[in-house]
Amino acid sequence: MPKLEYDFAMTCEGCSKAAQRNLAKIGVNDVEADLANKKLYVTTDIDQEKVLEALKKTGKEVSLSKVH
Amino acid sequence: RQTTVIDIEGMTCNSCVKNIENTISNAKGILNIKVSLENKEGIFTFDPELTHPEAVADAIDDMGFDASVNV
Ligand SMILES: [Cu+2]
Ligand SMILES: [Cu+2]
């Protein structure tokens, strides 16, 4: 499964939890948050557009930076 | 105009508060917002012809915060 790396403008645990919660709503549960580096790692087969959309709903700036 | 109080779980700091206030202020029918980190709630004034409390709670829930209408 691809591991998607996002630059996510999170500033606190509230942001990373909100991202995880929104991803869980679309059935994505393998999420790692690196708060210090503002990185989010999402491992999933789900369409990347859907993942990005769920992350954008948090109100924070987000962009896909790499696919591992 | 009407006012509703919505319980909001998951806010950890003032940037969470600002994020919710800024995002929800763009939602249809919202007239005024006061979110409290301490009380884990938001007080929303809205135009009842354009929106209703459940829709406001849903919009906050969409942002990733657990939200439910209190009053
Ligand atoms: Cu935050
Ligand atoms: Cu916060």
mmCIF file of C-alpha atoms in Angstrom, chain A residues 1-67:
data_model
loop_
_atom_site.group_PDB
_atom_site.id
_atom_site.type_symbol
_atom_site.label_atom_id
_atom_site.label_comp_id
_atom_site.label_asym_id
_atom_site.label_seq_id
_atom_site.Cartn_x
_atom_site.Cartn_y
_atom_site.Cartn_z
ATOM 1 C CA MET A 1 0.000 0.000 0.000
ATOM 2 C CA PRO A 2 1.305 3.485 -0.782
ATOM 3 C CA LYS A 3 2.317 5.719 2.099
ATOM 4 C CA LEU A 4 1.269 9.268 1.339
ATOM 5 C CA GLU A 5 3.304 12.077 2.872
ATOM 6 C CA TYR A 6 1.544 15.395 3.401
ATOM 7 C CA ASP A 7 2.710 18.830 4.423
ATOM 8 C CA PHE A 8 -0.043 19.716 6.857
ATOM 9 C CA ALA A 9 -0.059 23.099 8.597
ATOM 10 C CA MET A 10 -0.869 21.705 12.018
ATOM 11 C CA THR A 11 0.062 23.651 15.106
ATOM 12 C CA CYS A 12 -1.198 21.463 17.923
ATOM 13 C CA GLU A 13 -2.620 18.107 18.900
ATOM 14 C CA GLY A 14 -6.107 19.421 18.111
ATOM 15 C CA CYS A 15 -5.123 19.713 14.438
ATOM 16 C CA SER A 16 -3.596 16.239 14.172
ATOM 17 C CA LYS A 17 -6.554 14.666 15.982
ATOM 18 C CA ALA A 18 -8.992 16.470 13.679
ATOM 19 C CA ALA A 19 -7.110 15.102 10.654
ATOM 20 C CA GLN A 20 -7.163 11.578 12.086
ATOM 21 C CA ARG A 21 -10.840 11.857 12.870
ATOM 22 C CA ASN A 22 -11.709 13.053 9.363
ATOM 23 C CA LEU A 23 -9.655 10.266 7.804
ATOM 24 C CA ALA A 24 -11.347 7.670 10.016
ATOM 25 C CA LYS A 25 -14.679 8.892 8.615
ATOM 26 C CA ILE A 26 -13.566 7.723 5.134
ATOM 27 C CA GLY A 27 -12.217 4.457 6.510
ATOM 28 C CA VAL A 28 -8.539 5.404 6.725
ATOM 29 C CA ASN A 29 -7.020 4.496 10.074
ATOM 30 C CA ASP A 30 -3.297 4.134 9.389
ATOM 31 C CA VAL A 31 -2.191 7.692 10.102
ATOM 32 C CA GLU A 32 1.014 8.979 11.680
ATOM 33 C CA ALA A 33 1.387 12.612 12.682
ATOM 34 C CA ASP A 34 4.779 14.279 13.021
ATOM 35 C CA LEU A 35 3.729 17.492 14.700
ATOM 36 C CA ALA A 36 7.251 18.966 14.982
ATOM 37 C CA ASN A 37 7.824 18.707 11.227
ATOM 38 C CA LYS A 38 4.193 19.325 10.261
ATOM 39 C CA LYS A 39 4.087 16.033 8.380
ATOM 40 C CA LEU A 40 1.260 13.559 8.102
ATOM 41 C CA TYR A 41 1.827 10.007 6.849
ATOM 42 C CA VAL A 42 -1.236 8.199 5.563
ATOM 43 C CA THR A 43 -1.052 4.586 4.428
ATOM 44 C CA THR A 44 -4.026 3.677 2.273
ATOM 45 C CA ASP A 45 -5.297 2.388 -1.059
ATOM 46 C CA ILE A 46 -8.081 4.951 -1.096
ATOM 47 C CA ASP A 47 -8.149 7.572 -3.849
ATOM 48 C CA GLN A 48 -5.695 10.395 -3.080
ATOM 49 C CA GLU A 49 -8.274 13.050 -3.963
ATOM 50 C CA LYS A 50 -10.577 11.706 -1.248
ATOM 51 C CA VAL A 51 -7.782 11.754 1.302
ATOM 52 C CA LEU A 52 -6.835 15.328 0.420
ATOM 53 C CA GLU A 53 -10.455 16.426 0.576
ATOM 54 C CA ALA A 54 -10.864 14.935 4.065
ATOM 55 C CA LEU A 55 -7.718 16.726 5.226
ATOM 56 C CA LYS A 56 -8.747 20.067 3.709
ATOM 57 C CA LYS A 57 -11.977 19.991 5.691
ATOM 58 C CA THR A 58 -9.942 20.611 8.841
ATOM 59 C CA GLY A 59 -9.455 24.178 7.641
ATOM 60 C CA LYS A 60 -5.670 23.801 7.612
ATOM 61 C CA GLU A 61 -3.346 24.180 4.614
ATOM 62 C CA VAL A 62 -2.392 20.784 3.222
ATOM 63 C CA SER A 63 -0.578 19.378 0.203
ATOM 64 C CA LEU A 64 0.736 16.002 -0.869
ATOM 65 C CA SER A 65 4.532 16.171 -0.808
ATOM 66 C CA LYS A 66 5.620 12.623 -1.543
ATOM 67 C CA VAL A 67 4.399 9.081 -2.166
#
